[in-house]
Coordinates of C-alpha atoms in Angstrom, one line a residue:
X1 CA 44.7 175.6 18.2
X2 CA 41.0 175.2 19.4
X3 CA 39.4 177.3 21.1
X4 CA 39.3 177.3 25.5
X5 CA 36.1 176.1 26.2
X6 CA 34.5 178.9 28.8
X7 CA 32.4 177.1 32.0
X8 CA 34.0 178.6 34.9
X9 CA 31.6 181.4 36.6
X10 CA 33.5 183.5 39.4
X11 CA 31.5 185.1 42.2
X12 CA 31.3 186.0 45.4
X13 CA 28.8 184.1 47.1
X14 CA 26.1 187.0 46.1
X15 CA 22.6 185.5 47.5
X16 CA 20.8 185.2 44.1
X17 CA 23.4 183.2 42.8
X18 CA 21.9 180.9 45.0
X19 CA 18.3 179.8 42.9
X20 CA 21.0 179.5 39.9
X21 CA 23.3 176.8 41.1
X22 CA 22.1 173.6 40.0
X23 CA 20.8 174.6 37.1
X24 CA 24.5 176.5 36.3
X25 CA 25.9 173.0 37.4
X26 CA 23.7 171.1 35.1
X27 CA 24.7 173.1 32.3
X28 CA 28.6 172.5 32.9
X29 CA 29.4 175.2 34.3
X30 CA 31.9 175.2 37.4
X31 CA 31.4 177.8 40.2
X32 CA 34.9 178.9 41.5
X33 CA 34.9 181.6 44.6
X34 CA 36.8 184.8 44.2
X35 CA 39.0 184.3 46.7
X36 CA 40.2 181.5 44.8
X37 CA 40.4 182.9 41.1
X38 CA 44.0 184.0 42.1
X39 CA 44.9 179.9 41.4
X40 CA 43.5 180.1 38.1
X41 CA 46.3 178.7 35.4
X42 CA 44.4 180.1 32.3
X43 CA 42.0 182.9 32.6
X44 CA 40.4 182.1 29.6
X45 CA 38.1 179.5 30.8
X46 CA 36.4 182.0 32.8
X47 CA 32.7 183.0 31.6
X48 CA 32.3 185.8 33.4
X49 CA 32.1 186.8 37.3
X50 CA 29.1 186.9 39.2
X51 CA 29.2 190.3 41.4
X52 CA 26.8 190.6 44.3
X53 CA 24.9 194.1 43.0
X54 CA 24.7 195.6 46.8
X55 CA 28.3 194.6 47.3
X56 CA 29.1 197.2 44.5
X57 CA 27.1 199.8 45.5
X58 CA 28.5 200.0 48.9
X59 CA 32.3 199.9 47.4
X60 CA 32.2 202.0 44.3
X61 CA 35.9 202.7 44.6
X62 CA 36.4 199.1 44.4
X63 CA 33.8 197.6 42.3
X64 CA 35.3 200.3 40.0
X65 CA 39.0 198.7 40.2
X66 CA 37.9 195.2 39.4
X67 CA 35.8 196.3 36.9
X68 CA 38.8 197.9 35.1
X69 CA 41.0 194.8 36.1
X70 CA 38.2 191.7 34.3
X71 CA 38.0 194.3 31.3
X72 CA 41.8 193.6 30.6
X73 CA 41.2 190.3 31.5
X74 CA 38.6 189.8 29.1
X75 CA 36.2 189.0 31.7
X76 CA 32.9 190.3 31.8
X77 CA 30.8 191.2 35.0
X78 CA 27.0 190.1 35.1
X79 CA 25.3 191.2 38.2
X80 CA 21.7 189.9 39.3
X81 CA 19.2 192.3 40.9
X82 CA 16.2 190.4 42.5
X83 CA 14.9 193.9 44.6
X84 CA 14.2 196.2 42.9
X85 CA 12.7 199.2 42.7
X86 CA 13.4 199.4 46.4
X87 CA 16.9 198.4 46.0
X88 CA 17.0 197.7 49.7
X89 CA 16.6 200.9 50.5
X90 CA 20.1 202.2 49.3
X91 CA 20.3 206.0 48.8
X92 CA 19.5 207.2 45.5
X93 CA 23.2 208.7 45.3
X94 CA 24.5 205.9 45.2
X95 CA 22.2 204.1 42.6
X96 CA 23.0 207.0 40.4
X97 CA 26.5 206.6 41.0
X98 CA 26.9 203.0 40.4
X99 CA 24.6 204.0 37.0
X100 CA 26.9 206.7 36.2
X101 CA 30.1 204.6 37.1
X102 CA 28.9 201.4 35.0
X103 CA 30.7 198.9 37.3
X104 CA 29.4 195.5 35.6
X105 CA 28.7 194.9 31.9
X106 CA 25.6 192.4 32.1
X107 CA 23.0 194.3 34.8
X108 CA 19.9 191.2 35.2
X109 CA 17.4 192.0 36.8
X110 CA 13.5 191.1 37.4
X111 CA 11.8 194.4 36.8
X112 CA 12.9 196.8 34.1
X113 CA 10.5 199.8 35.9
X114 CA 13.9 201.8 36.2
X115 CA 15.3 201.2 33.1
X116 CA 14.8 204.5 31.9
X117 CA 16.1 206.2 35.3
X118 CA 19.5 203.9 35.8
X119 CA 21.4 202.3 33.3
X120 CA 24.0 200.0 35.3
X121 CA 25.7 198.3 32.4
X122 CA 25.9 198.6 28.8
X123 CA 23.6 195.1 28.8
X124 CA 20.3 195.1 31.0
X125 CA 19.1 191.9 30.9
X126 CA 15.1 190.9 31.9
X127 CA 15.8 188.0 34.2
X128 CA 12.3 186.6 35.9
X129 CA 12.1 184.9 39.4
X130 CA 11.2 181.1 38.6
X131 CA 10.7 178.1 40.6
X132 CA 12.8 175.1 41.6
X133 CA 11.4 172.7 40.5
X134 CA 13.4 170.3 43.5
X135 CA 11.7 172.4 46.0
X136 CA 8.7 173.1 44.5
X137 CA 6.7 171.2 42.0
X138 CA 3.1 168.7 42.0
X139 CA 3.4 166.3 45.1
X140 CA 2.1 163.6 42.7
X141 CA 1.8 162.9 39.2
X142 CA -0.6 165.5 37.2
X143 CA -2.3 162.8 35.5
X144 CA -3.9 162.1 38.8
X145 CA -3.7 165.4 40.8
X146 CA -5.3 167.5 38.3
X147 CA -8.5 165.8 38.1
X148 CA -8.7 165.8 42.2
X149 CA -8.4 169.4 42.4
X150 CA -11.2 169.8 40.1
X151 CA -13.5 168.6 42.6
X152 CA -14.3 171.2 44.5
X153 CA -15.1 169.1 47.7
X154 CA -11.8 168.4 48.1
X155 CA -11.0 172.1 49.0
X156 CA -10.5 173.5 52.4
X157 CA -11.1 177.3 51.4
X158 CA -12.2 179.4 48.9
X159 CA -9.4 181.8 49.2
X160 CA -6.0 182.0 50.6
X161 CA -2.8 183.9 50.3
X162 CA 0.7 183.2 52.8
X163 CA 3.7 185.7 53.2
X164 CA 4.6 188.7 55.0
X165 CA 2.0 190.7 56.2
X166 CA 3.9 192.3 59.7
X167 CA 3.2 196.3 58.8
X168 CA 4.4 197.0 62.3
X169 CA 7.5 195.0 62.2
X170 CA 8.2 195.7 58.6
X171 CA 7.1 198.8 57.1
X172 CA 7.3 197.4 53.6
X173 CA 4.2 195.1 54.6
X174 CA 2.4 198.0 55.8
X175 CA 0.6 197.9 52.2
X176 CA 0.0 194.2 52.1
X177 CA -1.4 194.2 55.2
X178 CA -4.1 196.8 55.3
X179 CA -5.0 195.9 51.8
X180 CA -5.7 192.0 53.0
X181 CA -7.3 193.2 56.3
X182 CA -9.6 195.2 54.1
X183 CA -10.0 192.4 51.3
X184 CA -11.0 189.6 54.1
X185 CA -13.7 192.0 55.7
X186 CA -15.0 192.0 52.3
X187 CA -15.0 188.4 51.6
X188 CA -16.7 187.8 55.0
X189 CA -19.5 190.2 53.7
X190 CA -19.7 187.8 50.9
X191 CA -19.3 184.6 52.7
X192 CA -16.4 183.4 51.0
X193 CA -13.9 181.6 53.3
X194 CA -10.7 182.4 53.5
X195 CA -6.8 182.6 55.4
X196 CA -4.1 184.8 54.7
X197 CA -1.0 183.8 57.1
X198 CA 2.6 185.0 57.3
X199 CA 4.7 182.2 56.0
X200 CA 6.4 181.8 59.5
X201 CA 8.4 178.8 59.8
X202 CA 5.9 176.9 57.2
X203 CA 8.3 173.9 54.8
X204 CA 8.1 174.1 51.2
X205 CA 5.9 170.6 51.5
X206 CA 3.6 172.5 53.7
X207 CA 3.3 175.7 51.4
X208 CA 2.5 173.6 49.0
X209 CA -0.2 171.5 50.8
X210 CA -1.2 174.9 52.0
X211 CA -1.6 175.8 48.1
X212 CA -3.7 173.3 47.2
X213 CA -6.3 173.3 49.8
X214 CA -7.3 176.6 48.4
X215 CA -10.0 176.6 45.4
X216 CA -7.8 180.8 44.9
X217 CA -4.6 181.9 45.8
X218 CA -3.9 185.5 45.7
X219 CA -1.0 187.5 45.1
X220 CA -0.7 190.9 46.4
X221 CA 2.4 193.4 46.5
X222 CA 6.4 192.9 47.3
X223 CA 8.6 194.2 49.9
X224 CA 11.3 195.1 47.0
X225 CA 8.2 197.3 45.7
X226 CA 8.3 199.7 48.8
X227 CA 6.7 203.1 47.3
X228 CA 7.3 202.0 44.1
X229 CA 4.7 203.9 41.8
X230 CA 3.8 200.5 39.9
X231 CA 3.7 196.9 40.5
X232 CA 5.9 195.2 37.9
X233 CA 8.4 192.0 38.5
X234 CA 6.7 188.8 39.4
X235 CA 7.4 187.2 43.1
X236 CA 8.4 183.7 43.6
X237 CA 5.0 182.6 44.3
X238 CA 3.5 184.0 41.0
X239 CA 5.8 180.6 39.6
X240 CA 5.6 178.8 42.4
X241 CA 1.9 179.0 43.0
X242 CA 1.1 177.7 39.3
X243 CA 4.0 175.5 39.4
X244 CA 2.3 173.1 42.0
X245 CA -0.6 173.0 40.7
X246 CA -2.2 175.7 42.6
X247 CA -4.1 178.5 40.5
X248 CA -3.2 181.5 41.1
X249 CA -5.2 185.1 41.0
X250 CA -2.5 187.4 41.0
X251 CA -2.3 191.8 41.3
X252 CA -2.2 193.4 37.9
X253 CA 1.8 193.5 37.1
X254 CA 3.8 195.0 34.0
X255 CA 5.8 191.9 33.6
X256 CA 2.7 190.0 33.5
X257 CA 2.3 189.9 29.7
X258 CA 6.4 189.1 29.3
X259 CA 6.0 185.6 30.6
X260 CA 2.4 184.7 30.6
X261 CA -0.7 184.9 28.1
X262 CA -3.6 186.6 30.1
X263 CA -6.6 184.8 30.0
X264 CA -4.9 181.3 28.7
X265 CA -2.7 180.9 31.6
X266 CA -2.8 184.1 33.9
X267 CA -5.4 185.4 35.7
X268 CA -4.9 188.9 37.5
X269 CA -7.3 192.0 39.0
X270 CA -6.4 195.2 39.4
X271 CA -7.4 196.7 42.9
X272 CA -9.3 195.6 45.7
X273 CA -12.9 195.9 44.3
X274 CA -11.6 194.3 41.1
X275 CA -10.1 191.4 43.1
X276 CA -13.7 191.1 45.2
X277 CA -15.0 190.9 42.1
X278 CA -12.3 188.8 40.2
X279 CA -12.7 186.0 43.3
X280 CA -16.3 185.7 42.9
X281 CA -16.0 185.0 39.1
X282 CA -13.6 182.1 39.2
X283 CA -15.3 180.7 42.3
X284 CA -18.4 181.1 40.0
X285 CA -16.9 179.3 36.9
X286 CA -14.3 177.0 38.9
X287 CA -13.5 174.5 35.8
X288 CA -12.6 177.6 33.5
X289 CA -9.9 178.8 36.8
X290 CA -8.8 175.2 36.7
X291 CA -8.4 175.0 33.1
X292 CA -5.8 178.3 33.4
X293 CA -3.6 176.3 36.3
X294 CA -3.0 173.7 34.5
X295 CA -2.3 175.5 31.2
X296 CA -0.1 177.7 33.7
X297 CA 1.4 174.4 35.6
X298 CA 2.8 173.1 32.3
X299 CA 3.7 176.9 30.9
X300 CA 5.9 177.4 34.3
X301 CA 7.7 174.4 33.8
X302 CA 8.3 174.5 30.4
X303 CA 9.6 178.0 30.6
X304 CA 9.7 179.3 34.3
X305 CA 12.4 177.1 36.3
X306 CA 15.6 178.8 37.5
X307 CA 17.5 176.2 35.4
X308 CA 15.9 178.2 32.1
X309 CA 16.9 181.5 34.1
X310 CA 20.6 180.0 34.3
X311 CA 20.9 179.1 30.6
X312 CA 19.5 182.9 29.7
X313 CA 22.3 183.8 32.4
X314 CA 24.6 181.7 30.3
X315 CA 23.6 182.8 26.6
X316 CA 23.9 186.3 27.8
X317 CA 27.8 185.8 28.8
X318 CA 28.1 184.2 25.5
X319 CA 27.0 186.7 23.9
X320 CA 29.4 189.2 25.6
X321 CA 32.4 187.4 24.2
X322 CA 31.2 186.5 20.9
X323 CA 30.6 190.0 20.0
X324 CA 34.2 190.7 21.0
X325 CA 37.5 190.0 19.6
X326 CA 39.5 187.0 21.5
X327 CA 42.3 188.7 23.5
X328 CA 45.5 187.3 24.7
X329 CA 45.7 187.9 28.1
X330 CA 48.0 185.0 29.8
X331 CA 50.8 185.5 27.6

């Protein structure tokens, strides 16, 4: 008898299942709701089940059951954690509980800063942010775009950075926002134009256009990195920045050297006099800032879309089975 081929992939609707979709799709596999697993003729087709992480750690009691229930089952539980080491503020009882308790058996996640404090599953699995590239990539061919942004005539501003910057609102942009308040009276010492913006209601087609009327684009902080005592997973925009095109001067980050090559397609500072002194560089030697975005562009799409994050999702669950003995569980 051949073997069931897995590609169904259970879950509960958890929000960063969402970035994963199409590429999961594209890859074969078929997305079936929880609530309808019950209809499911032949459990061995299923991959695994994709848990929402927060979902767990407010139902211990629960997570724990189904945990115990997919085990039998021969069904493994990946979770994917896109906040930490702020984990939405949950209590640190419960992270140590959930830790303790091991309620999934694939833990992803985009920074590994905790991994020595909580151990969530018996796999942890690095898993990046990325971009989409349907959302977000060059709004023309590179063959042309490339050589237009190296003319530096064709830039609006020198400098330029978008995203949440409310510290009254939201205290974990109280960082971000006193650290570009300081960085722009700085620059306007130096007489180096620049706007940093919230996002707002701005489309992905404006972001980008945004993105490429700046000669820099900055990164700076995370709300998921709320007094965390290091910077360390990468944002969206560090792939989304470089994946239009834009380049990108980004805070000093531990995951840095995990998906990029410092120098040949990443450029980063590490505090604010490092960053004055970091902008004036690159403005300074323009053609060598352009040459890393478009060794970054092409890196980011050749390695950095969330359909590459969905086959590492994939390869992972793969894995999980194939180091374990076939059970017979619908007999």
């Amino acid at each position: 008898m051949s073997p069931v081929t897995k590609n169904i992939l259970i879950h509960e609707d958890a929000k960063p299942l969402i970035p994963l979709r199409a590429g999961l799709s594209a890859l074969g596999i078929q997305l079936l709701p929880a609530a309808e697993m019950a209809q499911l003729s032949d459990t061995r087709q299923v991959l695994g089940y994709f848990a929402c992480f927060y979902r767990s750690l407010s139902r211990p009691a629960a997570a724990w059951l189904r945990h115990r229930q997919l085990a039998r089952a021969g069904i493994p539980i990946v979770t994917w954690n896109r906040d930490a080491p702020h984990y939405l503020n949950y209590p640190a009882w419960r992270l140590t509980l959930a830790s303790k308790l091991r309620l999934t058996d694939i833990y992803a996640t985009h920074t590994l800063i905790d991994a020595d404090k909580y151990g969530f599953a018996p796999t942890t699995l690095y898993l990046a942010n990325a971009v989409e590239p349907a959302t977000y990539s060059p709004p023309e061919p590179v063959s042309g775009l490339f050589p237009r942004l190296r003319d530096e005539s064709t830039y609006a501003v020198d400098v330029s950075f978008f995203g949440g910057m409310n510290g009254q609102a939201y205290k974990e942009d109280a960082d971000r926002a006193e650290f570009f308040s300081a960085l722009s009276k700085r620059l306007t010492e130096e007489k180096i134009s620049h706007v940093f913006r919230e996002t707002g209601d701005m489309t992905p087609s404006q972001q980008i256009a945004f993105i490429l009327s700046s000669k820099i684009n900055l990164n700076y902080g995370a709300r998921c990195e709320y007094k965390a005592r290091i910077a360390s997973g990468l944002p969206e925009r560090c792939f989304g920045i470089p994946g239009v095109g834009g380049f990108l001067l980004c805070d000093k980050r531990t995951h840095s050297r995990d998906d990029f090559d410092i120098g040949k397609n990443w450029a980063e500072y590490d505090g604010i006099d490092d960053c004055v002194t970091k902008i004036k560089y690159w403005l300074a030697h323009f053609q060598s800032a352009r040459d890393i975005a478009e060794q970054c562009q092409q890196h980011v799409m050749r390695q950095h879309t969330y359909q590459h994050r969905a086959a590492r999702l994939v390869n992972a669950l793969i894995a999980w089975h194939d180091s374990r003995p076939a059970l017979n569980v619908n007999t």
